[in-house]
Short mmCIF file of N, CA and C in Angstrom, two decimals:
data_model
loop_
_atom_site.label_atom_id
_atom_site.label_comp_id
_atom_site.label_asym_id
_atom_site.label_seq_id
_atom_site.Cartn_x
_atom_site.Cartn_y
_atom_site.Cartn_z
N LYS A 299 -3.93 -12.09 3.28
CA LYS A 299 -4.17 -12.06 4.99
C LYS A 299 -5.51 -11.84 4.94
N ASN A 300 -6.38 -12.19 5.81
CA ASN A 300 -7.78 -12.03 6.15
C ASN A 300 -7.82 -10.81 6.98
N THR A 301 -8.57 -9.45 6.59
CA THR A 301 -8.57 -8.29 7.17
C THR A 301 -8.94 -8.50 8.41
N LYS A 302 -10.06 -9.23 8.54
CA LYS A 302 -10.89 -9.32 9.78
C LYS A 302 -9.76 -9.52 10.66
N ASP A 303 -8.82 -10.25 10.92
CA ASP A 303 -7.86 -10.50 11.90
C ASP A 303 -6.82 -9.39 12.02
N MET A 304 -6.36 -8.41 10.88
CA MET A 304 -5.63 -7.57 10.98
C MET A 304 -5.94 -6.56 12.42
N LYS A 305 -4.96 -6.07 13.03
CA LYS A 305 -4.93 -5.13 14.24
C LYS A 305 -4.49 -3.94 13.75
N GLY A 306 -4.00 -3.49 12.79
CA GLY A 306 -3.06 -2.32 12.21
C GLY A 306 -4.37 -1.39 11.80
N ALA A 307 -3.89 -0.36 11.24
CA ALA A 307 -4.87 0.91 10.70
C ALA A 307 -5.29 0.39 9.07
N GLY A 308 -6.44 1.13 8.63
CA GLY A 308 -6.76 0.92 7.39
C GLY A 308 -8.18 0.79 7.24
N ARG A 309 -8.56 0.70 6.02
CA ARG A 309 -9.83 0.73 5.50
C ARG A 309 -10.18 -0.05 4.35
N VAL A 310 -11.47 -0.71 4.02
CA VAL A 310 -11.78 -1.21 2.75
C VAL A 310 -12.94 -0.66 2.22
N CYS A 311 -12.90 -0.66 0.87
CA CYS A 311 -14.01 -0.08 0.03
C CYS A 311 -14.99 -1.45 -0.63
N PRO A 312 -16.30 -1.23 -0.61
CA PRO A 312 -17.04 -2.51 -1.16
C PRO A 312 -16.27 -2.97 -2.63
N ILE A 313 -16.20 -4.03 -2.84
CA ILE A 313 -15.46 -4.84 -4.27
C ILE A 313 -17.01 -5.17 -5.13
N PRO A 314 -17.05 -4.35 -5.90
CA PRO A 314 -18.43 -4.72 -6.90
C PRO A 314 -18.33 -6.05 -7.19
N ASP A 315 -19.87 -6.31 -7.17
CA ASP A 315 -20.00 -7.63 -7.47
C ASP A 315 -19.69 -8.41 -8.87
N SER A 316 -19.34 -7.69 -9.74
CA SER A 316 -18.85 -7.79 -11.05
C SER A 316 -17.45 -8.23 -10.97
N ILE A 317 -16.80 -8.05 -10.43
CA ILE A 317 -15.28 -8.48 -10.29
C ILE A 317 -15.29 -9.69 -9.61
N PRO A 318 -14.84 -10.81 -10.23
CA PRO A 318 -14.53 -12.12 -9.93
C PRO A 318 -13.71 -12.26 -8.63
N LYS A 319 -13.83 -13.29 -7.90
CA LYS A 319 -13.28 -13.47 -6.76
C LYS A 319 -11.81 -13.94 -6.89
N SER A 320 -11.44 -14.31 -7.73
CA SER A 320 -9.97 -14.86 -8.42
C SER A 320 -9.30 -13.38 -9.03
N THR A 321 -9.47 -12.40 -8.96
CA THR A 321 -9.17 -11.24 -9.58
C THR A 321 -8.19 -10.64 -8.70
N MET A 322 -6.93 -10.64 -9.44
CA MET A 322 -5.74 -9.88 -8.54
C MET A 322 -5.99 -8.49 -8.59
N ILE A 323 -5.72 -7.87 -7.62
CA ILE A 323 -5.95 -6.71 -7.23
C ILE A 323 -4.56 -5.73 -7.51
N PRO A 324 -4.59 -4.84 -8.12
CA PRO A 324 -3.16 -4.06 -8.17
C PRO A 324 -2.86 -3.27 -6.80
N GLY A 325 -1.58 -3.10 -6.38
CA GLY A 325 -1.47 -2.35 -5.23
C GLY A 325 -0.03 -2.16 -5.36
N LEU A 326 0.14 -1.16 -3.95
CA LEU A 326 1.59 -0.80 -3.63
C LEU A 326 1.73 -1.08 -2.10
N VAL A 327 2.98 -1.80 -1.89
CA VAL A 327 3.10 -2.60 -0.86
C VAL A 327 4.34 -1.55 -0.23
N VAL A 328 4.29 -1.14 0.83
CA VAL A 328 5.39 0.19 1.33
C VAL A 328 6.31 -0.78 2.33
N TYR A 329 7.24 -1.01 2.44
CA TYR A 329 8.01 -1.61 3.22
C TYR A 329 8.93 -0.61 4.19
N SER A 330 8.85 -0.69 5.40
CA SER A 330 9.77 0.17 6.40
C SER A 330 9.97 -0.77 7.48
N THR A 331 10.99 0.11 8.29
CA THR A 331 11.46 -0.10 9.54
C THR A 331 10.45 0.25 10.64
N ARG A 332 9.83 1.40 9.85
CA ARG A 332 9.19 2.17 11.06
C ARG A 332 7.51 1.95 10.63
N ALA A 333 7.19 0.94 9.96
CA ALA A 333 5.67 0.49 9.50
C ALA A 333 4.58 0.91 10.31
N ARG A 334 4.86 0.68 11.73
CA ARG A 334 3.25 1.10 12.51
C ARG A 334 3.07 2.51 12.79
N ALA A 335 4.35 3.25 12.72
CA ALA A 335 4.44 4.61 12.90
C ALA A 335 3.96 5.39 11.45
N LEU A 336 4.71 4.88 10.38
CA LEU A 336 3.86 5.15 9.09
C LEU A 336 2.19 5.05 9.12
N ALA A 337 1.86 3.83 9.33
CA ALA A 337 0.40 3.58 9.25
C ALA A 337 -0.50 3.98 10.15
N VAL A 338 0.22 4.45 11.38
CA VAL A 338 -0.69 5.47 12.09
C VAL A 338 -0.84 6.92 11.53
N ALA A 339 0.29 7.28 11.06
CA ALA A 339 0.33 8.66 10.55
C ALA A 339 -0.41 8.66 9.33
N LEU A 340 -0.83 7.66 8.57
CA LEU A 340 -2.02 8.03 7.28
C LEU A 340 -2.95 7.87 7.84
N GLN A 341 -3.38 6.86 9.20
CA GLN A 341 -4.55 6.94 9.58
C GLN A 341 -4.93 8.26 10.01
N GLY A 342 -4.26 9.05 10.49
CA GLY A 342 -4.23 10.23 11.06
C GLY A 342 -4.52 11.24 10.17
N VAL A 343 -3.92 11.17 8.90
CA VAL A 343 -4.16 12.08 7.48
C VAL A 343 -5.60 11.81 7.20
N ALA A 344 -5.90 10.34 7.31
CA ALA A 344 -7.37 9.97 7.06
C ALA A 344 -8.42 11.19 7.79
N VAL A 345 -8.08 10.71 9.02
CA VAL A 345 -9.08 11.34 10.18
C VAL A 345 -9.15 12.79 9.78
N ASP A 346 -8.04 13.46 9.58
CA ASP A 346 -8.06 14.86 9.32
C ASP A 346 -8.63 15.35 7.97
N SER A 347 -8.14 14.65 6.91
CA SER A 347 -8.41 15.06 5.63
C SER A 347 -9.63 14.33 4.59
N GLY A 348 -10.14 13.62 5.40
CA GLY A 348 -10.94 12.92 4.86
C GLY A 348 -11.20 11.50 4.29
N ASP A 349 -9.97 11.07 4.30
CA ASP A 349 -9.11 9.87 3.82
C ASP A 349 -8.22 9.82 2.75
N ILE A 350 -7.44 8.67 2.53
CA ILE A 350 -6.62 8.41 1.41
C ILE A 350 -7.69 8.03 0.23
N SER A 351 -7.45 8.72 -0.76
CA SER A 351 -8.86 8.06 -1.65
C SER A 351 -8.05 7.50 -2.76
N SER A 352 -6.52 7.76 -3.07
CA SER A 352 -6.20 6.74 -4.02
C SER A 352 -4.76 6.79 -3.81
N VAL A 353 -4.17 5.94 -4.46
CA VAL A 353 -2.68 5.80 -5.00
C VAL A 353 -2.69 6.04 -6.32
N SER A 354 -1.65 7.09 -6.86
CA SER A 354 -1.45 7.38 -8.41
C SER A 354 -0.35 7.48 -8.60
N ILE A 355 0.06 7.31 -9.88
CA ILE A 355 1.59 7.40 -10.08
C ILE A 355 1.28 8.84 -11.28
N ASP A 356 2.20 9.70 -11.01
CA ASP A 356 2.51 10.85 -12.01
C ASP A 356 3.74 10.36 -12.59
N GLU A 357 3.32 9.73 -14.21
CA GLU A 357 4.21 9.28 -14.92
C GLU A 357 5.19 10.22 -15.63
N ASP A 358 4.61 11.44 -15.78
CA ASP A 358 5.39 12.44 -16.48
C ASP A 358 6.83 12.65 -15.41
N ARG A 359 6.40 12.81 -14.34
CA ARG A 359 7.42 13.21 -13.03
C ARG A 359 8.02 12.11 -12.58
N GLY A 360 7.74 10.82 -12.61
CA GLY A 360 7.98 9.46 -12.09
C GLY A 360 8.14 9.73 -10.61
N GLU A 361 6.69 9.97 -10.30
CA GLU A 361 6.57 10.12 -8.81
C GLU A 361 5.19 9.30 -8.47
N ILE A 362 5.34 8.65 -7.14
CA ILE A 362 4.05 8.26 -6.44
C ILE A 362 3.32 8.92 -5.59
N VAL A 363 2.26 9.24 -5.73
CA VAL A 363 1.35 10.16 -5.10
C VAL A 363 0.29 9.46 -4.44
N TYR A 364 -0.02 9.76 -2.94
CA TYR A 364 -1.18 9.67 -2.39
C TYR A 364 -2.13 10.55 -2.48
N ASP A 365 -3.24 10.63 -3.29
CA ASP A 365 -4.44 11.52 -3.17
C ASP A 365 -5.20 11.70 -2.03
N VAL A 366 -5.35 12.48 -1.34
CA VAL A 366 -5.64 12.35 0.05
C VAL A 366 -6.94 13.62 0.01
N GLY A 367 -8.22 13.13 0.66
CA GLY A 367 -9.29 14.08 0.69
C GLY A 367 -9.54 14.47 -0.64
N VAL A 368 -10.08 16.08 -0.90
CA VAL A 368 -10.26 16.23 -1.89
C VAL A 368 -9.84 17.18 -3.22
N GLU A 369 -8.84 17.67 -2.17
CA GLU A 369 -7.80 18.76 -3.31
C GLU A 369 -6.13 18.16 -2.92
N ASP A 370 -6.01 17.55 -2.03
CA ASP A 370 -4.46 17.42 -1.51
C ASP A 370 -3.98 16.04 -1.94
N LYS A 371 -2.71 16.08 -2.22
CA LYS A 371 -1.83 15.25 -2.77
C LYS A 371 -0.43 15.25 -2.12
N TRP A 372 -0.19 13.94 -1.92
CA TRP A 372 1.47 13.85 -1.27
C TRP A 372 2.32 13.11 -1.92
N LYS A 373 3.35 13.70 -2.42
CA LYS A 373 4.34 13.00 -3.17
C LYS A 373 5.24 11.96 -2.20
N VAL A 374 5.27 10.60 -2.23
CA VAL A 374 5.82 9.78 -1.05
C VAL A 374 6.70 8.86 -2.05
N GLY A 375 7.31 9.27 -3.28
CA GLY A 375 8.20 8.29 -3.64
C GLY A 375 8.85 8.40 -5.00
N ARG A 376 9.83 8.39 -5.81
CA ARG A 376 10.39 8.73 -6.87
C ARG A 376 10.56 6.97 -7.44
N LEU A 377 10.10 7.02 -8.90
CA LEU A 377 10.41 5.96 -9.80
C LEU A 377 11.57 6.36 -10.70
N ASP A 378 12.73 6.08 -10.26
CA ASP A 378 14.00 6.40 -10.89
C ASP A 378 14.70 5.59 -11.71
N ASP A 379 14.12 4.56 -12.22
CA ASP A 379 14.82 3.64 -13.33
C ASP A 379 13.63 3.22 -13.97
N GLU A 380 13.88 2.64 -15.44
CA GLU A 380 12.98 2.62 -16.22
C GLU A 380 12.17 0.80 -16.06
N ARG A 381 12.86 0.18 -15.04
CA ARG A 381 11.79 -0.87 -14.63
C ARG A 381 10.72 -0.38 -13.65
N LEU A 382 11.08 0.61 -12.60
CA LEU A 382 9.82 1.17 -11.79
C LEU A 382 9.01 1.89 -12.51
N LEU A 383 9.34 2.60 -13.71
CA LEU A 383 8.31 3.30 -14.62
C LEU A 383 7.45 2.38 -15.31
N ARG A 384 8.10 1.25 -15.91
CA ARG A 384 7.20 -0.05 -16.48
C ARG A 384 6.30 -0.70 -15.68
N GLU A 385 6.40 -0.83 -14.41
CA GLU A 385 5.69 -1.31 -13.25
C GLU A 385 4.54 -0.32 -12.91
N ALA A 386 5.00 0.94 -12.98
CA ALA A 386 4.15 1.97 -12.49
C ALA A 386 2.79 1.97 -13.91
N ALA A 387 3.47 1.98 -14.89
CA ALA A 387 2.36 1.93 -15.91
C ALA A 387 1.34 1.00 -15.93
N SER A 388 2.00 -0.39 -15.47
CA SER A 388 1.40 -1.69 -15.67
C SER A 388 0.22 -1.38 -14.23
N PHE A 389 0.79 -0.97 -13.24
CA PHE A 389 -0.43 -0.84 -12.06
C PHE A 389 -1.60 0.22 -12.68
N GLU A 390 -1.08 1.35 -12.93
CA GLU A 390 -2.24 2.06 -13.47
C GLU A 390 -3.10 1.51 -14.48
N ALA A 391 -2.77 0.90 -15.40
CA ALA A 391 -3.40 0.03 -16.47
C ALA A 391 -4.45 -0.91 -15.85
N ARG A 392 -3.62 -1.67 -14.89
CA ARG A 392 -4.66 -2.70 -14.34
C ARG A 392 -5.78 -2.10 -13.48
N LYS A 393 -5.35 -0.80 -12.54
CA LYS A 393 -6.05 -0.40 -11.81
C LYS A 393 -7.35 0.25 -12.66
N GLU A 394 -7.10 1.04 -13.72
CA GLU A 394 -8.18 1.49 -14.76
C GLU A 394 -8.73 0.31 -15.06
N ALA A 395 -8.38 -0.90 -15.40
CA ALA A 395 -9.23 -1.78 -15.86
C ALA A 395 -10.05 -2.50 -15.01
N LEU A 396 -9.92 -2.04 -13.45
CA LEU A 396 -10.90 -3.10 -12.55
C LEU A 396 -11.52 -1.26 -11.86
N GLY A 397 -11.84 -0.34 -12.94
CA GLY A 397 -12.62 0.77 -12.25
C GLY A 397 -12.10 1.66 -11.33
N GLY A 398 -10.71 1.75 -11.34
CA GLY A 398 -9.90 2.26 -9.91
C GLY A 398 -9.47 1.57 -9.00
N LEU A 399 -9.89 0.38 -8.95
CA LEU A 399 -9.70 -0.76 -7.45
C LEU A 399 -8.38 -1.02 -7.34
N HIS A 400 -7.84 -0.82 -6.21
CA HIS A 400 -6.34 -0.85 -5.66
C HIS A 400 -6.22 -0.84 -4.04
N PHE A 401 -5.00 -1.38 -3.99
CA PHE A 401 -4.50 -1.31 -2.49
C PHE A 401 -3.64 -0.60 -2.06
N LEU A 402 -3.58 0.04 -0.75
CA LEU A 402 -2.08 0.16 -0.32
C LEU A 402 -1.82 -0.56 0.99
N ALA A 403 -0.59 -1.11 0.87
CA ALA A 403 -0.14 -1.73 2.25
C ALA A 403 0.98 -1.37 2.85
N ILE A 404 1.04 -1.16 4.28
CA ILE A 404 2.14 -0.65 4.79
C ILE A 404 2.59 -1.91 5.61
N HIS A 405 4.06 -2.45 5.49
CA HIS A 405 4.41 -3.60 5.89
C HIS A 405 5.93 -3.39 6.55
N GLN A 406 5.93 -3.95 7.65
CA GLN A 406 7.08 -4.09 8.61
C GLN A 406 8.34 -4.92 7.74
N LEU A 407 9.68 -4.13 7.93
CA LEU A 407 10.59 -5.00 7.28
C LEU A 407 11.05 -5.69 8.36
N PRO A 408 11.82 -6.88 8.04
CA PRO A 408 12.00 -8.08 8.91
C PRO A 408 13.33 -7.40 9.64
N LYS A 409 13.31 -7.82 11.33
CA LYS A 409 14.28 -7.46 11.78
C LYS A 409 15.62 -8.47 12.16
N PHE A 410 16.60 -7.94 12.06
CA PHE A 410 17.78 -9.00 12.02
C PHE A 410 18.34 -8.89 13.33
N GLY A 411 18.38 -9.91 14.14
CA GLY A 411 19.46 -9.82 15.46
C GLY A 411 20.71 -10.35 15.31
N LEU A 412 21.36 -10.16 16.16
CA LEU A 412 22.94 -10.35 16.23
C LEU A 412 23.14 -12.09 15.90
N MET A 413 22.04 -13.01 16.55
CA MET A 413 22.05 -14.33 16.18
C MET A 413 21.40 -14.75 15.05
N ASP A 414 20.53 -13.83 14.28
CA ASP A 414 20.09 -14.34 12.94
C ASP A 414 21.66 -14.06 11.98
N ILE A 415 22.24 -13.00 12.39
CA ILE A 415 23.51 -12.90 11.48
C ILE A 415 24.48 -14.12 11.97
N VAL A 416 24.98 -14.63 13.19
CA VAL A 416 25.71 -15.35 13.53
C VAL A 416 25.51 -16.75 12.81
N PHE A 417 24.22 -17.04 13.08
CA PHE A 417 23.89 -18.57 12.66
C PHE A 417 23.27 -18.24 10.97
N ASN A 418 23.65 -17.16 10.15
CA ASN A 418 22.92 -17.16 9.01
C ASN A 418 21.68 -17.67 8.81
N ARG A 419 21.11 -16.93 9.88
CA ARG A 419 19.21 -17.62 9.59
C ARG A 419 18.86 -16.16 8.33
N ARG A 420 17.93 -16.65 7.49
CA ARG A 420 17.29 -15.85 6.44
C ARG A 420 16.02 -15.39 6.98
N LYS A 421 15.73 -14.03 6.91
CA LYS A 421 14.21 -13.66 6.83
C LYS A 421 13.71 -12.94 5.75
N GLU A 422 12.62 -13.51 5.25
CA GLU A 422 12.14 -12.78 4.04
C GLU A 422 10.96 -11.57 4.21
N LEU A 423 11.00 -11.07 3.09
CA LEU A 423 10.18 -9.86 2.93
C LEU A 423 8.63 -10.59 3.13
N GLY A 424 7.97 -10.05 4.15
CA GLY A 424 6.69 -10.90 4.02
C GLY A 424 6.45 -11.75 5.54
N ASP A 425 7.59 -11.77 6.17
CA ASP A 425 7.76 -12.78 7.73
C ASP A 425 7.04 -11.57 8.77
N GLU A 426 6.97 -10.50 8.45
CA GLU A 426 6.58 -9.35 9.47
C GLU A 426 5.05 -8.90 9.21
N GLU A 427 4.45 -8.60 10.04
CA GLU A 427 3.16 -8.20 10.34
C GLU A 427 2.83 -7.08 8.95
N ILE A 428 1.57 -6.83 8.51
CA ILE A 428 1.19 -5.79 7.72
C ILE A 428 0.48 -4.66 8.89
N GLU A 429 1.21 -3.69 8.98
CA GLU A 429 0.43 -2.63 9.79
C GLU A 429 -0.57 -1.58 9.55
N GLY A 430 -0.76 -1.60 8.32
CA GLY A 430 -1.83 -0.60 7.60
C GLY A 430 -2.42 -1.25 6.18
N PHE A 431 -3.52 -1.05 5.84
CA PHE A 431 -4.22 -1.66 4.75
C PHE A 431 -5.27 -0.95 4.41
N TRP A 432 -5.04 -0.51 3.12
CA TRP A 432 -6.27 0.42 2.61
C TRP A 432 -6.48 -0.54 1.31
N LEU A 433 -8.09 -0.66 0.91
CA LEU A 433 -8.44 -0.95 -0.18
C LEU A 433 -9.06 -0.14 -0.81
N MET A 434 -9.01 0.41 -1.71
CA MET A 434 -9.59 1.72 -2.13
C MET A 434 -10.18 1.99 -3.76
N ARG A 435 -10.77 2.69 -4.21
CA ARG A 435 -11.32 2.74 -5.74
C ARG A 435 -11.26 4.41 -5.70
N GLN A 436 -10.33 4.72 -6.90
CA GLN A 436 -10.63 6.02 -7.24
C GLN A 436 -11.87 6.80 -7.16
N GLY A 437 -12.13 7.87 -6.12
CA GLY A 437 -13.55 8.39 -6.32
C GLY A 437 -14.56 7.74 -5.15
N ASN A 438 -14.14 6.87 -4.54
CA ASN A 438 -14.94 5.93 -3.92
C ASN A 438 -15.31 6.55 -2.59
N LEU A 439 -16.45 6.65 -1.84
CA LEU A 439 -16.59 7.30 -0.83
C LEU A 439 -17.44 5.99 0.27
N GLY A 440 -17.40 4.88 -0.17
CA GLY A 440 -17.93 3.77 0.61
C GLY A 440 -17.45 2.88 1.38
N TRP A 441 -16.58 3.43 2.50
CA TRP A 441 -15.61 2.97 3.22
C TRP A 441 -16.35 2.12 4.32
N LYS A 442 -15.44 0.87 4.86
CA LYS A 442 -16.11 -0.01 5.93
C LYS A 442 -14.80 -0.10 6.92
N GLU A 443 -15.01 0.25 8.20
CA GLU A 443 -13.93 -0.13 8.93
C GLU A 443 -13.52 -1.04 9.13
N LEU A 444 -11.99 -1.66 9.05
CA LEU A 444 -11.67 -2.92 9.36
C LEU A 444 -12.03 -3.49 10.85
#
């Protein structure tokens, strides 16, 4: 999705010219029924603490961590099975290969109404809006507002 049209929270860092436009950027998508509230809360943390500087994986503890500001870290999730741990290791390797470039997106879970259930209408992940998006590079300070 083009971030110019996005109405949610977030920021983007400059992408080095050395990275081809066709490169897949690794990232973390958080799905929530309260995506807007989560995105606003993270934006508030950004204002108070200097910004979300990166998402990282503590492989020893099996945790997803938001690095915020200079010294603060927030544990935001556990990776409690082997598949998730493998995906996390792949995320870290791809992020490192791109000089720390990665993203965080906060996405609304689809809402199901009674008529959706009665008529067996399917909604897929991705049908709802992105409420927050951060494109970041570990150690980067060159933010641009969305």
